[in-house]
């Protein structure tokens, strides 16, 4: 069977690199005695496919992985895994998916990033409105092609505010993967350019990964 799981990575683990996260999950699967399947060949590995990479420095509320394993109840899987996962990490829900379902990397094309700020006298609403009013938002890529300048504006779907004095949350729903991958540090650059400097930034994390369906955003566990 093939299982898709949603999990949380707390702030305690925000500095784990993607490979470290993969090794952590593999060790947890072994300790929990999950009946996972192995690949064929001279160097067999657990048939585990992590979702969109969680950048170093971020924690995540809704992250995902796919796992191939022998038949097992989802509730038993969650109980066994949560017993051995480190503090700050938790399997929140899971479900069986068809063997033919597209991979997470092929499906996920949007992400919701949250930025916790202490604005002081800054007019955040006006700043957000000004960002959204721009017809182009050029930034130098922070990805592999660092010499490339890309326009983020087509991939910024919405920016919303939760204003709770003295701390506010900025939520940015943006495009990821193909055709336009917007990184969280590129968003930090856009905010800094418009007056939201790093010194008032208290925290940032990824709230969730999504699949765009028409004009709606669906979670990978809800759309197979």
PDB file of C-alpha atoms in Angstrom:
ATOM      1  CA  UNK A   1       0.000   0.000   0.000  1.00  0.00           C
ATOM      2  CA  UNK A   2       0.972   3.642  -0.371  1.00  0.00           C
ATOM      3  CA  UNK A   3       0.419   6.061   2.497  1.00  0.00           C
ATOM      4  CA  UNK A   4       0.431   9.859   2.484  1.00  0.00           C
ATOM      5  CA  UNK A   5       1.078  11.522   5.842  1.00  0.00           C
ATOM      6  CA  UNK A   6       0.801  15.092   7.063  1.00  0.00           C
ATOM      7  CA  UNK A   7       3.217  16.077   9.799  1.00  0.00           C
ATOM      8  CA  UNK A   8       4.390  19.074  11.778  1.00  0.00           C
ATOM      9  CA  UNK A   9       7.999  20.204  12.161  1.00  0.00           C
ATOM     10  CA  UNK A  10       8.276  22.497  15.180  1.00  0.00           C
ATOM     11  CA  UNK A  11      10.587  25.462  15.646  1.00  0.00           C
ATOM     12  CA  UNK A  12      12.967  23.227  17.633  1.00  0.00           C
ATOM     13  CA  UNK A  13      13.897  21.451  14.389  1.00  0.00           C
ATOM     14  CA  UNK A  14      14.005  24.421  12.039  1.00  0.00           C
ATOM     15  CA  UNK A  15      17.743  24.101  11.351  1.00  0.00           C
ATOM     16  CA  UNK A  16      17.604  20.527  10.055  1.00  0.00           C
ATOM     17  CA  UNK A  17      18.628  20.253   6.401  1.00  0.00           C
ATOM     18  CA  UNK A  18      16.498  18.209   3.996  1.00  0.00           C
ATOM     19  CA  UNK A  19      18.866  15.213   4.087  1.00  0.00           C
ATOM     20  CA  UNK A  20      18.872  15.303   7.900  1.00  0.00           C
ATOM     21  CA  UNK A  21      15.068  15.334   7.876  1.00  0.00           C
ATOM     22  CA  UNK A  22      15.044  12.313   5.563  1.00  0.00           C
ATOM     23  CA  UNK A  23      17.432  10.412   7.844  1.00  0.00           C
ATOM     24  CA  UNK A  24      15.381  11.366  10.917  1.00  0.00           C
ATOM     25  CA  UNK A  25      12.222  10.007   9.324  1.00  0.00           C
ATOM     26  CA  UNK A  26      13.933   6.808   8.212  1.00  0.00           C
ATOM     27  CA  UNK A  27      15.271   6.183  11.714  1.00  0.00           C
ATOM     28  CA  UNK A  28      11.807   6.805  13.165  1.00  0.00           C
ATOM     29  CA  UNK A  29      10.273   4.301  10.740  1.00  0.00           C
ATOM     30  CA  UNK A  30      12.778   1.673  11.857  1.00  0.00           C
ATOM     31  CA  UNK A  31      12.341   2.401  15.571  1.00  0.00           C
ATOM     32  CA  UNK A  32       8.556   2.309  15.216  1.00  0.00           C
ATOM     33  CA  UNK A  33       8.868  -1.062  13.405  1.00  0.00           C
ATOM     34  CA  UNK A  34       6.769   0.157  10.498  1.00  0.00           C
ATOM     35  CA  UNK A  35       6.531  -2.561   7.786  1.00  0.00           C
ATOM     36  CA  UNK A  36       7.954  -0.305   5.072  1.00  0.00           C
ATOM     37  CA  UNK A  37       8.995  -1.559   1.643  1.00  0.00           C
ATOM     38  CA  UNK A  38      12.500  -1.331   0.218  1.00  0.00           C
ATOM     39  CA  UNK A  39      13.637  -0.473  -3.277  1.00  0.00           C
ATOM     40  CA  UNK A  40      15.388  -3.096  -5.408  1.00  0.00           C
ATOM     41  CA  UNK A  41      19.037  -3.112  -6.449  1.00  0.00           C
ATOM     42  CA  UNK A  42      22.439  -3.210  -4.748  1.00  0.00           C
ATOM     43  CA  UNK A  43      21.675  -0.339  -2.380  1.00  0.00           C
ATOM     44  CA  UNK A  44      18.056  -0.771  -1.244  1.00  0.00           C
ATOM     45  CA  UNK A  45      16.422   2.142   0.546  1.00  0.00           C
ATOM     46  CA  UNK A  46      13.083   2.802   2.190  1.00  0.00           C
ATOM     47  CA  UNK A  47      10.409   3.740  -0.344  1.00  0.00           C
ATOM     48  CA  UNK A  48       9.931   7.126   1.285  1.00  0.00           C
ATOM     49  CA  UNK A  49       9.286  10.257  -0.747  1.00  0.00           C
ATOM     50  CA  UNK A  50       9.424  13.569   1.075  1.00  0.00           C
ATOM     51  CA  UNK A  51       7.366  16.487  -0.204  1.00  0.00           C
ATOM     52  CA  UNK A  52       8.518  19.996  -1.034  1.00  0.00           C
ATOM     53  CA  UNK A  53      11.820  20.736   0.697  1.00  0.00           C
ATOM     54  CA  UNK A  54      11.441  22.702   3.936  1.00  0.00           C
ATOM     55  CA  UNK A  55      14.239  25.300   3.790  1.00  0.00           C
ATOM     56  CA  UNK A  56      16.759  25.425   6.616  1.00  0.00           C
ATOM     57  CA  UNK A  57      15.619  28.031   9.128  1.00  0.00           C
ATOM     58  CA  UNK A  58      11.914  27.380   8.659  1.00  0.00           C
ATOM     59  CA  UNK A  59       9.542  25.230  10.631  1.00  0.00           C
ATOM     60  CA  UNK A  60       6.342  23.853   9.124  1.00  0.00           C
ATOM     61  CA  UNK A  61       2.774  23.279  10.252  1.00  0.00           C
ATOM     62  CA  UNK A  62       1.643  21.056   7.359  1.00  0.00           C
ATOM     63  CA  UNK A  63       4.403  19.049   5.691  1.00  0.00           C
ATOM     64  CA  UNK A  64       3.943  15.777   3.782  1.00  0.00           C
ATOM     65  CA  UNK A  65       5.598  12.530   2.795  1.00  0.00           C
ATOM     66  CA  UNK A  66       4.570   9.396   0.874  1.00  0.00           C
ATOM     67  CA  UNK A  67       5.552   5.930   2.046  1.00  0.00           C
ATOM     68  CA  UNK A  68       5.162   2.485   0.504  1.00  0.00           C
ATOM     69  CA  UNK A  69       4.550  -0.209   3.100  1.00  0.00           C
ATOM     70  CA  UNK A  70       2.762  -3.434   3.824  1.00  0.00           C
ATOM     71  CA  UNK A  71      -0.954  -3.067   4.707  1.00  0.00           C
ATOM     72  CA  UNK A  72      -1.355  -1.193   8.001  1.00  0.00           C
ATOM     73  CA  UNK A  73      -4.083   0.861   9.655  1.00  0.00           C
ATOM     74  CA  UNK A  74      -3.444   4.585   9.452  1.00  0.00           C
ATOM     75  CA  UNK A  75      -4.251   5.044  13.152  1.00  0.00           C
ATOM     76  CA  UNK A  76      -1.707   2.368  14.107  1.00  0.00           C
ATOM     77  CA  UNK A  77       0.898   4.042  11.887  1.00  0.00           C
ATOM     78  CA  UNK A  78       0.358   7.426  13.541  1.00  0.00           C
ATOM     79  CA  UNK A  79       0.471   5.993  17.066  1.00  0.00           C
ATOM     80  CA  UNK A  80       3.680   4.059  16.407  1.00  0.00           C
ATOM     81  CA  UNK A  81       5.434   6.977  14.724  1.00  0.00           C
ATOM     82  CA  UNK A  82       4.414   9.624  17.241  1.00  0.00           C
ATOM     83  CA  UNK A  83       5.771   7.416  20.010  1.00  0.00           C
ATOM     84  CA  UNK A  84       9.315   7.624  18.594  1.00  0.00           C
ATOM     85  CA  UNK A  85       9.485  10.984  16.804  1.00  0.00           C
ATOM     86  CA  UNK A  86      11.478  13.723  18.588  1.00  0.00           C
ATOM     87  CA  UNK A  87       9.806  16.620  20.431  1.00  0.00           C
ATOM     88  CA  UNK A  88       8.480  19.145  17.966  1.00  0.00           C
ATOM     89  CA  UNK A  89       7.597  16.596  15.291  1.00  0.00           C
ATOM     90  CA  UNK A  90       4.205  14.919  15.024  1.00  0.00           C
ATOM     91  CA  UNK A  91       2.231  12.944  12.434  1.00  0.00           C
ATOM     92  CA  UNK A  92      -1.093  14.788  12.324  1.00  0.00           C
ATOM     93  CA  UNK A  93      -3.084  12.650   9.894  1.00  0.00           C
ATOM     94  CA  UNK A  94      -2.616  10.164   7.073  1.00  0.00           C
ATOM     95  CA  UNK A  95      -4.520   8.163   4.482  1.00  0.00           C
ATOM     96  CA  UNK A  96      -3.961   5.474   1.909  1.00  0.00           C
ATOM     97  CA  UNK A  97      -3.564   6.761  -1.640  1.00  0.00           C
ATOM     98  CA  UNK A  98      -3.581   4.954  -5.007  1.00  0.00           C
ATOM     99  CA  UNK A  99      -0.280   3.535  -6.185  1.00  0.00           C
ATOM    100  CA  UNK A 100      -0.725   5.555  -9.379  1.00  0.00           C
ATOM    101  CA  UNK A 101      -1.198   8.909  -7.606  1.00  0.00           C
ATOM    102  CA  UNK A 102       1.259  11.631  -8.754  1.00  0.00           C
ATOM    103  CA  UNK A 103       4.165  12.383  -6.451  1.00  0.00           C
ATOM    104  CA  UNK A 104       3.996  15.270  -4.016  1.00  0.00           C
ATOM    105  CA  UNK A 105       6.729  17.097  -5.923  1.00  0.00           C
ATOM    106  CA  UNK A 106       4.596  16.971  -9.077  1.00  0.00           C
ATOM    107  CA  UNK A 107       1.365  17.989  -7.339  1.00  0.00           C
ATOM    108  CA  UNK A 108       2.310  20.724  -4.861  1.00  0.00           C
ATOM    109  CA  UNK A 109       2.489  24.101  -6.603  1.00  0.00           C
ATOM    110  CA  UNK A 110       1.658  26.632  -3.872  1.00  0.00           C
ATOM    111  CA  UNK A 111       2.775  27.368  -0.333  1.00  0.00           C
ATOM    112  CA  UNK A 112       1.529  29.566   2.495  1.00  0.00           C
ATOM    113  CA  UNK A 113       4.316  31.346   4.399  1.00  0.00           C
ATOM    114  CA  UNK A 114       3.750  33.198   7.667  1.00  0.00           C
ATOM    115  CA  UNK A 115       5.848  36.077   8.990  1.00  0.00           C
ATOM    116  CA  UNK A 116       5.481  37.259  12.572  1.00  0.00           C
ATOM    117  CA  UNK A 117       6.422  40.919  12.953  1.00  0.00           C
ATOM    118  CA  UNK A 118       6.363  43.650  15.560  1.00  0.00           C
ATOM    119  CA  UNK A 119       5.537  46.641  13.334  1.00  0.00           C
ATOM    120  CA  UNK A 120       5.637  49.458  15.869  1.00  0.00           C
ATOM    121  CA  UNK A 121       4.397  52.514  13.953  1.00  0.00           C
ATOM    122  CA  UNK A 122       4.642  50.873  10.523  1.00  0.00           C
ATOM    123  CA  UNK A 123       1.424  50.862   8.511  1.00  0.00           C
ATOM    124  CA  UNK A 124       1.525  47.221   7.439  1.00  0.00           C
ATOM    125  CA  UNK A 125      -1.776  47.368   5.590  1.00  0.00           C
ATOM    126  CA  UNK A 126      -0.531  50.196   3.416  1.00  0.00           C
ATOM    127  CA  UNK A 127       2.738  48.366   2.747  1.00  0.00           C
ATOM    128  CA  UNK A 128       0.931  45.166   1.752  1.00  0.00           C
ATOM    129  CA  UNK A 129      -1.423  47.124  -0.513  1.00  0.00           C
ATOM    130  CA  UNK A 130       1.564  48.786  -2.173  1.00  0.00           C
ATOM    131  CA  UNK A 131       3.280  45.448  -2.768  1.00  0.00           C
ATOM    132  CA  UNK A 132       0.155  43.959  -4.325  1.00  0.00           C
ATOM    133  CA  UNK A 133      -0.335  47.051  -6.487  1.00  0.00           C
ATOM    134  CA  UNK A 134       3.050  46.576  -8.154  1.00  0.00           C
ATOM    135  CA  UNK A 135       2.872  45.197 -11.690  1.00  0.00           C
ATOM    136  CA  UNK A 136       6.317  43.606 -11.397  1.00  0.00           C
ATOM    137  CA  UNK A 137       8.471  42.561  -8.439  1.00  0.00           C
ATOM    138  CA  UNK A 138      11.937  41.704  -9.784  1.00  0.00           C
ATOM    139  CA  UNK A 139      14.411  39.932  -7.506  1.00  0.00           C
ATOM    140  CA  UNK A 140      17.671  38.149  -8.105  1.00  0.00           C
ATOM    141  CA  UNK A 141      17.049  34.433  -7.771  1.00  0.00           C
ATOM    142  CA  UNK A 142      18.212  32.794  -4.540  1.00  0.00           C
ATOM    143  CA  UNK A 143      18.011  29.341  -6.144  1.00  0.00           C
ATOM    144  CA  UNK A 144      20.477  27.474  -8.351  1.00  0.00           C
ATOM    145  CA  UNK A 145      20.476  30.143 -11.077  1.00  0.00           C
ATOM    146  CA  UNK A 146      21.589  33.055  -8.925  1.00  0.00           C
ATOM    147  CA  UNK A 147      22.435  35.213 -11.938  1.00  0.00           C
ATOM    148  CA  UNK A 148      18.792  35.172 -13.070  1.00  0.00           C
ATOM    149  CA  UNK A 149      16.396  37.990 -12.232  1.00  0.00           C
ATOM    150  CA  UNK A 150      12.831  36.798 -11.890  1.00  0.00           C
ATOM    151  CA  UNK A 151       9.502  38.553 -11.486  1.00  0.00           C
ATOM    152  CA  UNK A 152       7.684  37.330  -8.366  1.00  0.00           C
ATOM    153  CA  UNK A 153       4.463  39.249  -8.938  1.00  0.00           C
ATOM    154  CA  UNK A 154       2.639  36.608 -11.071  1.00  0.00           C
ATOM    155  CA  UNK A 155       3.287  34.036  -8.329  1.00  0.00           C
ATOM    156  CA  UNK A 156       2.117  36.097  -5.363  1.00  0.00           C
ATOM    157  CA  UNK A 157      -1.505  35.014  -5.119  1.00  0.00           C
ATOM    158  CA  UNK A 158      -2.418  36.867  -1.966  1.00  0.00           C
ATOM    159  CA  UNK A 159      -0.981  38.545   1.109  1.00  0.00           C
ATOM    160  CA  UNK A 160      -3.175  38.813   4.190  1.00  0.00           C
ATOM    161  CA  UNK A 161      -2.730  40.436   7.589  1.00  0.00           C
ATOM    162  CA  UNK A 162      -3.705  39.345  11.090  1.00  0.00           C
ATOM    163  CA  UNK A 163      -3.270  42.430  13.229  1.00  0.00           C
ATOM    164  CA  UNK A 164      -3.013  41.753  16.964  1.00  0.00           C
ATOM    165  CA  UNK A 165      -1.215  44.615  18.682  1.00  0.00           C
ATOM    166  CA  UNK A 166       1.709  44.610  19.301  1.00  0.00           C
ATOM    167  CA  UNK A 167       2.432  41.597  17.054  1.00  0.00           C
ATOM    168  CA  UNK A 168       1.074  40.988  13.557  1.00  0.00           C
ATOM    169  CA  UNK A 169       1.122  38.026  11.188  1.00  0.00           C
ATOM    170  CA  UNK A 170       1.642  38.384   7.455  1.00  0.00           C
ATOM    171  CA  UNK A 171       0.403  35.408   5.405  1.00  0.00           C
ATOM    172  CA  UNK A 172       1.699  35.069   1.856  1.00  0.00           C
ATOM    173  CA  UNK A 173       0.263  32.452  -0.518  1.00  0.00           C
ATOM    174  CA  UNK A 174       2.728  32.014  -3.360  1.00  0.00           C
ATOM    175  CA  UNK A 175       3.689  29.803  -6.271  1.00  0.00           C
ATOM    176  CA  UNK A 176       6.278  27.063  -5.731  1.00  0.00           C
ATOM    177  CA  UNK A 177       7.957  24.523  -7.999  1.00  0.00           C
ATOM    178  CA  UNK A 178       7.202  24.955 -11.709  1.00  0.00           C
ATOM    179  CA  UNK A 179       6.806  27.263 -13.547  1.00  0.00           C
ATOM    180  CA  UNK A 180       7.663  29.870 -10.863  1.00  0.00           C
ATOM    181  CA  UNK A 181       9.281  28.904  -7.581  1.00  0.00           C
ATOM    182  CA  UNK A 182       9.150  31.651  -4.951  1.00  0.00           C
ATOM    183  CA  UNK A 183      11.464  31.123  -1.995  1.00  0.00           C
ATOM    184  CA  UNK A 184      10.742  32.466   1.482  1.00  0.00           C
ATOM    185  CA  UNK A 185      14.032  34.401   1.536  1.00  0.00           C
ATOM    186  CA  UNK A 186      12.993  36.130  -1.692  1.00  0.00           C
ATOM    187  CA  UNK A 187       9.818  37.201   0.094  1.00  0.00           C
ATOM    188  CA  UNK A 188      11.945  38.501   2.963  1.00  0.00           C
ATOM    189  CA  UNK A 189      13.842  40.614   0.434  1.00  0.00           C
ATOM    190  CA  UNK A 190      10.593  42.024  -0.983  1.00  0.00           C
ATOM    191  CA  UNK A 191       9.341  42.901   2.504  1.00  0.00           C
ATOM    192  CA  UNK A 192      12.653  44.526   3.465  1.00  0.00           C
ATOM    193  CA  UNK A 193      12.635  46.556   0.250  1.00  0.00           C
ATOM    194  CA  UNK A 194       9.217  47.895   1.206  1.00  0.00           C
ATOM    195  CA  UNK A 195      10.052  48.790   4.805  1.00  0.00           C
ATOM    196  CA  UNK A 196       9.493  45.542   6.732  1.00  0.00           C
ATOM    197  CA  UNK A 197      13.076  45.093   7.902  1.00  0.00           C
ATOM    198  CA  UNK A 198      14.649  42.004   9.480  1.00  0.00           C
ATOM    199  CA  UNK A 199      14.942  43.664  12.900  1.00  0.00           C
ATOM    200  CA  UNK A 200      11.157  43.662  13.352  1.00  0.00           C
ATOM    201  CA  UNK A 201      10.791  40.096  12.028  1.00  0.00           C
ATOM    202  CA  UNK A 202      10.231  37.804  15.024  1.00  0.00           C
ATOM    203  CA  UNK A 203       9.601  34.480  13.279  1.00  0.00           C
ATOM    204  CA  UNK A 204       8.692  32.920   9.947  1.00  0.00           C
ATOM    205  CA  UNK A 205       7.433  29.485   8.973  1.00  0.00           C
ATOM    206  CA  UNK A 206       5.512  27.552   6.335  1.00  0.00           C
ATOM    207  CA  UNK A 207       1.861  27.134   7.258  1.00  0.00           C
ATOM    208  CA  UNK A 208       1.096  24.643   4.517  1.00  0.00           C
ATOM    209  CA  UNK A 209       1.642  23.196   1.054  1.00  0.00           C
ATOM    210  CA  UNK A 210      -1.164  23.334  -1.477  1.00  0.00           C
ATOM    211  CA  UNK A 211      -2.384  22.233  -4.875  1.00  0.00           C
ATOM    212  CA  UNK A 212      -4.073  24.856  -7.010  1.00  0.00           C
ATOM    213  CA  UNK A 213      -7.425  23.646  -8.335  1.00  0.00           C
ATOM    214  CA  UNK A 214      -8.981  26.390 -10.440  1.00  0.00           C
ATOM    215  CA  UNK A 215      -9.259  29.359  -8.108  1.00  0.00           C
ATOM    216  CA  UNK A 216      -9.021  27.251  -4.933  1.00  0.00           C
ATOM    217  CA  UNK A 217      -6.157  25.846  -2.880  1.00  0.00           C
ATOM    218  CA  UNK A 218      -6.416  22.229  -1.738  1.00  0.00           C
ATOM    219  CA  UNK A 219      -4.273  20.243   0.684  1.00  0.00           C
ATOM    220  CA  UNK A 220      -2.379  17.226  -0.715  1.00  0.00           C
ATOM    221  CA  UNK A 221      -4.306  14.876   1.595  1.00  0.00           C
ATOM    222  CA  UNK A 222      -7.626  16.177   0.320  1.00  0.00           C
ATOM    223  CA  UNK A 223      -6.840  15.892  -3.406  1.00  0.00           C
ATOM    224  CA  UNK A 224      -5.385  12.688  -4.842  1.00  0.00           C
TER     225      UNK A 224
END
